[in-house]
mmCIF file of C-alpha atoms in Angstrom:
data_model
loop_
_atom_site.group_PDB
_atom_site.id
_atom_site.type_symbol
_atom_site.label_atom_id
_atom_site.label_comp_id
_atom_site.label_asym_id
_atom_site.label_seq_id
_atom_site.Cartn_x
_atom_site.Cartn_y
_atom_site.Cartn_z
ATOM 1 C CA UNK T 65 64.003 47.030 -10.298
ATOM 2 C CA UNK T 66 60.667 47.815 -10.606
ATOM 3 C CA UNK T 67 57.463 48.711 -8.873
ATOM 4 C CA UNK T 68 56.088 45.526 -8.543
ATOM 5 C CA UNK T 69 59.249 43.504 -7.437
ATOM 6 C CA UNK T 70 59.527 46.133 -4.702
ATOM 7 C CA UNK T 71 56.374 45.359 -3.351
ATOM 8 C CA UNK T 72 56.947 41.765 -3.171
ATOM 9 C CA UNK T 73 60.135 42.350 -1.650
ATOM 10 C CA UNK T 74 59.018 44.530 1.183
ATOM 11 C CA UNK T 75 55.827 42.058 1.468
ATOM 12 C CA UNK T 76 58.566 38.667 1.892
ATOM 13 C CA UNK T 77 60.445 41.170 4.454
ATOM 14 C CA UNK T 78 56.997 41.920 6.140
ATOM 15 C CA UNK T 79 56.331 37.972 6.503
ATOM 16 C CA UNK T 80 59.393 36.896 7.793
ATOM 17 C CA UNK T 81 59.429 39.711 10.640
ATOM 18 C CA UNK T 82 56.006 38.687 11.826
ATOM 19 C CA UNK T 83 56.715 35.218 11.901
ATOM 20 C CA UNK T 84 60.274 36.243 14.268
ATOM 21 C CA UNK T 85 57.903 37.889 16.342
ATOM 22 C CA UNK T 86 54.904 35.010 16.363
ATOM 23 C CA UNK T 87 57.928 32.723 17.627
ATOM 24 C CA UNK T 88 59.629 35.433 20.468
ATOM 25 C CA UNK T 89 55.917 35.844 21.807
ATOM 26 C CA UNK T 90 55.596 31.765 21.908
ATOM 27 C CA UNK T 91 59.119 31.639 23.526
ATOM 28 C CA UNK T 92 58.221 30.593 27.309
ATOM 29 C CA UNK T 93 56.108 27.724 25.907
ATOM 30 C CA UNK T 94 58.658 26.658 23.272
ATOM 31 C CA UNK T 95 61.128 26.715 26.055
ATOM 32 C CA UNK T 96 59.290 24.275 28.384
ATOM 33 C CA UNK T 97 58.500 22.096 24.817
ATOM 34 C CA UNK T 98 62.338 21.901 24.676
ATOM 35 C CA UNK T 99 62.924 21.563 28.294
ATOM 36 C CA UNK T 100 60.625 18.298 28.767
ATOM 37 C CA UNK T 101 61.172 16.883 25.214
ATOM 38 C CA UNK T 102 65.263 16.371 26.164
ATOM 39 C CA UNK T 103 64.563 13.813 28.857
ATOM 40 C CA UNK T 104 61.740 12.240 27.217
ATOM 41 C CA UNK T 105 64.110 11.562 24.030
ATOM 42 C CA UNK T 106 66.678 10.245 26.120
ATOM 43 C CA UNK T 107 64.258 7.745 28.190
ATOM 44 C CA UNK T 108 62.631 6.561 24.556
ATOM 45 C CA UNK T 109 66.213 6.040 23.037
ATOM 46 C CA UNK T 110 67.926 4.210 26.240
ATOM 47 C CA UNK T 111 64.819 2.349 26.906
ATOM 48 C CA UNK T 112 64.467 0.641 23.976
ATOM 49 C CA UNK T 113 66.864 -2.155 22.997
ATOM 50 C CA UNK T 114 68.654 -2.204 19.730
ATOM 51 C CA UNK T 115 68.250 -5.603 17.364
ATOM 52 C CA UNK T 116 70.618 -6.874 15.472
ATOM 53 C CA UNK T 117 70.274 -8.844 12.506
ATOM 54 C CA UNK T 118 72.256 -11.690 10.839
ATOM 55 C CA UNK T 119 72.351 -13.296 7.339
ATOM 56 C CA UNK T 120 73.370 -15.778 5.457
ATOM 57 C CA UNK T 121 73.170 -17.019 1.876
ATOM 58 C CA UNK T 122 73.189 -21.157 1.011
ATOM 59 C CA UNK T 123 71.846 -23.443 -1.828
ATOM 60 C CA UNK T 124 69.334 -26.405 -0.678
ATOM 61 C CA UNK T 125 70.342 -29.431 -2.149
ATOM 62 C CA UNK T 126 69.404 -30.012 -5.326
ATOM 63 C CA UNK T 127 65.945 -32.114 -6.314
ATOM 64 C CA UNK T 128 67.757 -34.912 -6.930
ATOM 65 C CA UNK T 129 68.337 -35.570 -3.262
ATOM 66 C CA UNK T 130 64.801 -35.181 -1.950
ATOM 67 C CA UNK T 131 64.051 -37.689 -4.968
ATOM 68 C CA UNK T 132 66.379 -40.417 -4.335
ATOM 69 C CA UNK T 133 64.174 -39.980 -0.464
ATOM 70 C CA UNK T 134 61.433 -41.827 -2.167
ATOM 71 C CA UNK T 135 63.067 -43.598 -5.131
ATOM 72 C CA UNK T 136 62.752 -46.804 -3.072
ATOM 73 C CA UNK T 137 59.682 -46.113 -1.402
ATOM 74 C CA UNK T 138 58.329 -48.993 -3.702
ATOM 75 C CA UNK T 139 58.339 -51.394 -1.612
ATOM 76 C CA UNK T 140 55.202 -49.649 0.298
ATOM 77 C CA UNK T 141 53.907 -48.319 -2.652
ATOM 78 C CA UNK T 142 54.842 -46.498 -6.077
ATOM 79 C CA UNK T 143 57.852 -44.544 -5.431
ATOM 80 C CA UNK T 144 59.662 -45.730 -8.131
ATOM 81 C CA UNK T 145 56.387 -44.895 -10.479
ATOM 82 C CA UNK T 146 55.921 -41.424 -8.867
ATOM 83 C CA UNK T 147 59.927 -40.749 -9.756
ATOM 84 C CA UNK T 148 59.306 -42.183 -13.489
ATOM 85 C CA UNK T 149 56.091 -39.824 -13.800
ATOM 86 C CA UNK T 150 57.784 -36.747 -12.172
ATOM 87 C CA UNK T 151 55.261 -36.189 -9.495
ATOM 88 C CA UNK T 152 58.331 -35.523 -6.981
ATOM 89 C CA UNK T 153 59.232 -32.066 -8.588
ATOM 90 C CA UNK T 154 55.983 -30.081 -7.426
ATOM 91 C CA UNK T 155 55.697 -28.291 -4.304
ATOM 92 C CA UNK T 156 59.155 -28.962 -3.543
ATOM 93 C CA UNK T 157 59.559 -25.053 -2.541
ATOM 94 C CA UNK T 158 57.089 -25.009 -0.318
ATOM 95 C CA UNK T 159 57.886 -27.915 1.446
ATOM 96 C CA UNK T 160 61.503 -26.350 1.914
ATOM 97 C CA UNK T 161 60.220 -23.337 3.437
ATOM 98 C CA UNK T 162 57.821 -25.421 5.968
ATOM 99 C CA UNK T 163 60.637 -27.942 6.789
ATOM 100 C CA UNK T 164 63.131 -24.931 7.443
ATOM 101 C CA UNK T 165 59.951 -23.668 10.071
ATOM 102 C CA UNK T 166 59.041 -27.075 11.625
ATOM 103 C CA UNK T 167 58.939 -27.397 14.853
ATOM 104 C CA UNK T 168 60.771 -30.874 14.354
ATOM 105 C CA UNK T 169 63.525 -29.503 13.083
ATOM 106 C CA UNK T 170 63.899 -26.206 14.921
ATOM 107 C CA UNK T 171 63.924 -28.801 18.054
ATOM 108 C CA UNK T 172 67.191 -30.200 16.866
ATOM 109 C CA UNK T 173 68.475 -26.786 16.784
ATOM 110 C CA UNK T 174 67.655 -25.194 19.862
ATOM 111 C CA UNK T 175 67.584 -28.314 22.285
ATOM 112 C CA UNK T 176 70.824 -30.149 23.331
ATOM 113 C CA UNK T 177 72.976 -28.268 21.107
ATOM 114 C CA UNK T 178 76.825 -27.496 22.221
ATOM 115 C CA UNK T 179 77.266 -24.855 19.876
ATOM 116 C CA UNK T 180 74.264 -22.656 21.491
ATOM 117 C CA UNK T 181 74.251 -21.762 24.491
ATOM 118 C CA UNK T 182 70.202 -22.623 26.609
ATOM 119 C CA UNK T 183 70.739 -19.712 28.615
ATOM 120 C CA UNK T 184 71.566 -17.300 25.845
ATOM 121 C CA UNK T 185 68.320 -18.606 24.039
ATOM 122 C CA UNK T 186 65.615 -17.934 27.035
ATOM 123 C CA UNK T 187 67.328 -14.609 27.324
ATOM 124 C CA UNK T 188 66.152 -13.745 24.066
ATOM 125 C CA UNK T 189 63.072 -16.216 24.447
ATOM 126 C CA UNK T 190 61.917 -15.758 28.184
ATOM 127 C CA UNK T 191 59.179 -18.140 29.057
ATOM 128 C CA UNK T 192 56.633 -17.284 31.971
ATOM 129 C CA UNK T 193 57.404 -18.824 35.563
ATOM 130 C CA UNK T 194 54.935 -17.701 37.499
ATOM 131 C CA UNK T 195 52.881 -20.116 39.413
ATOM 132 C CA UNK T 196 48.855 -20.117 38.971
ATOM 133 C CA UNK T 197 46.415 -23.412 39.837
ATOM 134 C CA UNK T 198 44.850 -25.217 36.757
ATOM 135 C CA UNK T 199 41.202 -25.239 36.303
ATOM 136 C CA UNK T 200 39.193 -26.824 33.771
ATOM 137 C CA UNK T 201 38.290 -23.045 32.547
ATOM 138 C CA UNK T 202 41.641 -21.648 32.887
ATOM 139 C CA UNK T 203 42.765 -24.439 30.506
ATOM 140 C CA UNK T 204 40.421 -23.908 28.216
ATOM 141 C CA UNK T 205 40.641 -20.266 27.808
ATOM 142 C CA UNK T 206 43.972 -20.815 26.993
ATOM 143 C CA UNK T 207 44.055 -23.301 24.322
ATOM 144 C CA UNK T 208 41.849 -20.907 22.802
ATOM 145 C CA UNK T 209 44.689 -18.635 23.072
ATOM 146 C CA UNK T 210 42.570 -15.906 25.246
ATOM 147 C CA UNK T 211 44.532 -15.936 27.972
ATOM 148 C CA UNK T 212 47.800 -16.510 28.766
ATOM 149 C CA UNK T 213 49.621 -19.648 30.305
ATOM 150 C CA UNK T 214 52.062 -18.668 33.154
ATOM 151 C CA UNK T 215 52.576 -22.498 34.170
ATOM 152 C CA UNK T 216 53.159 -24.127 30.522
ATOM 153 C CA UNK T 217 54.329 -27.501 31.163
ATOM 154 C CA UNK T 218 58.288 -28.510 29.886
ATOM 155 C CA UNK T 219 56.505 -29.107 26.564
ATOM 156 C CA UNK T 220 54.342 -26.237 26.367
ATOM 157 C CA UNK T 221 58.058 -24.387 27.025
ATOM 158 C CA UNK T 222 59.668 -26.068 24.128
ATOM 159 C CA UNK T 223 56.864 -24.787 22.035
ATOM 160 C CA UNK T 224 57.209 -21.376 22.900
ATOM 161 C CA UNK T 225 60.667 -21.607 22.092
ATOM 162 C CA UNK T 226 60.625 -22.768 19.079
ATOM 163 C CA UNK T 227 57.800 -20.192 18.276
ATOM 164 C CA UNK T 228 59.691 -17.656 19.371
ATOM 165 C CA UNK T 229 62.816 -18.429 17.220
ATOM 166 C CA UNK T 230 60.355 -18.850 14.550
ATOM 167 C CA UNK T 231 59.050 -15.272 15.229
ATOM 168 C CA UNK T 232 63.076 -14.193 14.573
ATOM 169 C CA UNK T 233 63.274 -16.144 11.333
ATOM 170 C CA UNK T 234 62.691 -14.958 8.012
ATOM 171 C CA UNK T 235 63.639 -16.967 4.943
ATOM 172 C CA UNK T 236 63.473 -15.810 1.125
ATOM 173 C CA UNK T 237 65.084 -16.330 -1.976
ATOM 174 C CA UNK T 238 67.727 -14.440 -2.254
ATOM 175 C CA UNK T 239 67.182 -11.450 -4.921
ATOM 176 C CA UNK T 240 71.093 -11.020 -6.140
ATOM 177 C CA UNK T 241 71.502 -14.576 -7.060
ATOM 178 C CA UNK T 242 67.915 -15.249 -8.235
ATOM 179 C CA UNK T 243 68.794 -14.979 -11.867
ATOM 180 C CA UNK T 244 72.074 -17.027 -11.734
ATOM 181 C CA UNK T 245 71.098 -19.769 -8.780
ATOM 182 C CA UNK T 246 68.023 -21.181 -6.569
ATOM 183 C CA UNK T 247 70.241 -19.308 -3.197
ATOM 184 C CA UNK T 248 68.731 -18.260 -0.029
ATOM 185 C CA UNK T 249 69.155 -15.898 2.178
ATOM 186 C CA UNK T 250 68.136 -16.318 6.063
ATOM 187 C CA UNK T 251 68.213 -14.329 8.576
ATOM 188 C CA UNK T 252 67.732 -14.169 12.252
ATOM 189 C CA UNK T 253 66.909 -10.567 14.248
ATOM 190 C CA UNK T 254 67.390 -10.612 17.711
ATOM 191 C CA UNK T 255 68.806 -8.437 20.658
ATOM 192 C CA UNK T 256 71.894 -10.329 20.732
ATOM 193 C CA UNK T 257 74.356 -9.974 17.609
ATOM 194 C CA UNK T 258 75.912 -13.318 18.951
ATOM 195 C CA UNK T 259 72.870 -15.120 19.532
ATOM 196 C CA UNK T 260 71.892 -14.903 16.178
ATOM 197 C CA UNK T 261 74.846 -14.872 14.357
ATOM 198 C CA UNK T 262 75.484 -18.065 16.015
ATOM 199 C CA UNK T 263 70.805 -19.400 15.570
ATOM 200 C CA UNK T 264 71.818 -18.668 11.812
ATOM 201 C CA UNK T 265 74.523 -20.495 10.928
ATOM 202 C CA UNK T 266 73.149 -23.578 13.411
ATOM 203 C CA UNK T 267 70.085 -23.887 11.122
ATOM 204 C CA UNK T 268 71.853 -23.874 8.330
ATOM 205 C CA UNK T 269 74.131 -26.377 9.230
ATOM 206 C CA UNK T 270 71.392 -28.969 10.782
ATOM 207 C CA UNK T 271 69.565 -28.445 7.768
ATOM 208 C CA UNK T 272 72.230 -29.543 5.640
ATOM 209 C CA UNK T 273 73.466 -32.090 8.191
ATOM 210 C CA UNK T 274 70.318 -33.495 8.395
ATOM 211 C CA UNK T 275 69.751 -34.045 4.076
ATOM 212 C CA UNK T 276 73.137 -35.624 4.654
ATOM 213 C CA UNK T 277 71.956 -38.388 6.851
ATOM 214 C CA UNK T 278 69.042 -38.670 4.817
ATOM 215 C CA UNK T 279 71.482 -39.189 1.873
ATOM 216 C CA UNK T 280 73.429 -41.572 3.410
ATOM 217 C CA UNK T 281 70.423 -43.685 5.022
ATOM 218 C CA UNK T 282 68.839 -43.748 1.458
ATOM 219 C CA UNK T 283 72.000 -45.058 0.385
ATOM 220 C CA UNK T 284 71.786 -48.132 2.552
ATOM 221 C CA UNK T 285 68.222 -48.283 1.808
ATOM 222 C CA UNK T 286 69.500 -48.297 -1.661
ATOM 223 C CA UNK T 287 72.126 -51.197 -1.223
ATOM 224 C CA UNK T 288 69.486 -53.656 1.177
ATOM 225 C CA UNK T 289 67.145 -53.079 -2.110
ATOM 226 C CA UNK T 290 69.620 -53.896 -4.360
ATOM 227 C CA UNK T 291 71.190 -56.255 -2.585
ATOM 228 C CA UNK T 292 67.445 -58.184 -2.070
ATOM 229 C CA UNK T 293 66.666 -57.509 -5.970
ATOM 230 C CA UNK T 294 69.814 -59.247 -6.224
ATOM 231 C CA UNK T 295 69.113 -62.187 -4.162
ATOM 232 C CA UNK T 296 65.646 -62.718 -5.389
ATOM 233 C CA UNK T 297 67.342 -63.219 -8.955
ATOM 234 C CA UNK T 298 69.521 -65.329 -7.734
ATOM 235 C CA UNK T 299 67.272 -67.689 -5.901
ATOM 236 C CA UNK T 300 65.068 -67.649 -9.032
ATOM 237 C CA UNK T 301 67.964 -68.339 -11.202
ATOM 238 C CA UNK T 302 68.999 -71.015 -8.973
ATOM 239 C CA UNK T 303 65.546 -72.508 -9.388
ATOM 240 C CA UNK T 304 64.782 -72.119 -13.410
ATOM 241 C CA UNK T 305 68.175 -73.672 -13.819
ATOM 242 C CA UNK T 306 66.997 -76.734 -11.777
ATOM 243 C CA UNK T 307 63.667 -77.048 -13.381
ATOM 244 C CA UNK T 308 66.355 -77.305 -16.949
ATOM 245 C CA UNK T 309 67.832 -79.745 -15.228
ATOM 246 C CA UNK T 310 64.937 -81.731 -14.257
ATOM 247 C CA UNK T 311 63.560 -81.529 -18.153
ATOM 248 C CA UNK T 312 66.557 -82.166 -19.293
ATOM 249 C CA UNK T 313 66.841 -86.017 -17.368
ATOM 250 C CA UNK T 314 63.679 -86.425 -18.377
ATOM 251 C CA UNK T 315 63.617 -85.978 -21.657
ATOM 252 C CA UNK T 316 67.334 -88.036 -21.989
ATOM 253 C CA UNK T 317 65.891 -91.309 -20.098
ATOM 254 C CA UNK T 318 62.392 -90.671 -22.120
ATOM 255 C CA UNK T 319 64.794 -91.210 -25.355
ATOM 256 C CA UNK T 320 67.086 -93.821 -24.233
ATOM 257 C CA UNK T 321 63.203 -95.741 -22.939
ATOM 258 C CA UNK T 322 62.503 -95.114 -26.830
#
């Protein structure tokens, strides 16, 4: 070994024995650091509740449906011209992502619903009760949104609630299946693993329950239109072959006259 590397060695030695004694001479304090830091940890780590998060992955239906919405739409204006021209294919994204976030349709899903429970959602969503008198000032302060409302009216509540479950959602396409299919993945974060395991798979299914009834009511619409298309025809038919009648004996008794 030689000089140098000895001198380095005995200077790393040197180091390392001054810090042991920099930390023995802080020991007291480093003792009380450890002494109040224990309870504090286990305050900050029981205090705070955990969140749980569920997901799920689903295909809208395809273009073809939310066309067929306004293939017959003709009748009040040019529905069937808009569908010839392709002006139904743009913005349809975006208009999925607001519908999924509407307060219209997150009604349906939180409001008179079996499968979730109106309890378990105000747990997770808890509105304010308290009691305070209306003024013209109060009211106004809070439709700006600088103070808050502790009497909303029933609602102001359903508003909240659906802003809150709003606040929980988060909806994007879904990064594993972007190449291969136009999938989605939603998700719902909450406190309760069975709250939103259970908010999760209820939008999902009242979204797709509710394309189906639009399906199946533009289906009638489709058959009525059809139907009066059909009858229209008919009744002209009816009359054109009446009118060839009418020539017709006309034009016999005009030759027999002859």
């Amino acid at each position: 070994m030689s000089l140098d590397e000895t001198k380095n060695l005995v200077g790393d030695e040197f180091d390392l024995a001054q810090l042991f004694k920099l930390i023995w001479s802080f020991k007291y304090s480093l003792l009380i650091f450890i002494i109040l830091s224990v309870p504090i940890s286990v305050w900050v780590s029981t205090s705070q509740k955990p969140t749980f998060k569920a997901e799920t992955v689903f295909e809208k239906p395809s273009k073809k449906v939310a066309q067929n919405s306004q293939f017959f739409n003709g009748e009040r204006g040019m529905g069937f011209m808009s569908l010839l021209s392709g002006g139904l294919q743009g913005g349809a994204s975006d208009s999925f992502f607001s519908e999924i976030r509407s307060e219209s349709f997150l009604r349906t899903v939180i409001l008179n619903n079996g499968e979730l429970d109106s309890q378990m959602v105000q747990e997770q969503c808890p509105l304010p009760s308290k009691q305070t008198s209306t003024t013209f000032l109060r009211s106004l302060l809070i439709s700006l949104g600088i103070s808050e409302n502790k009497d909303p009216s029933e609602n102001q509540k359903i508003s909240m609630l659906v802003q809150c479950v709003n606040n929980m959602l988060e909806i994007n396409f879904d990064k594993h299946r972007a190449g291969k299919s136009s999938a989605y993945r939603l998700s719902i974060e909450s406190g309760n693993p069975d709250f939103s395991t259970k908010l999760a798979n209820e939008i999902v299914l009242k979204y797709f329950n509710r394309h189906k009834n639009k399906r199946d009511e533009n289906f009638q619409n489709v058959k009525k239109y059809l139907s009066k298309v059909i009858l229209d025809a008919q009744l002209e038919f009816t009359a054109a072959n009446k009118l060839m009648q009418n020539f017709i004996i006309k034009n016999t008794l005009l030759m027999n006259i002859k």
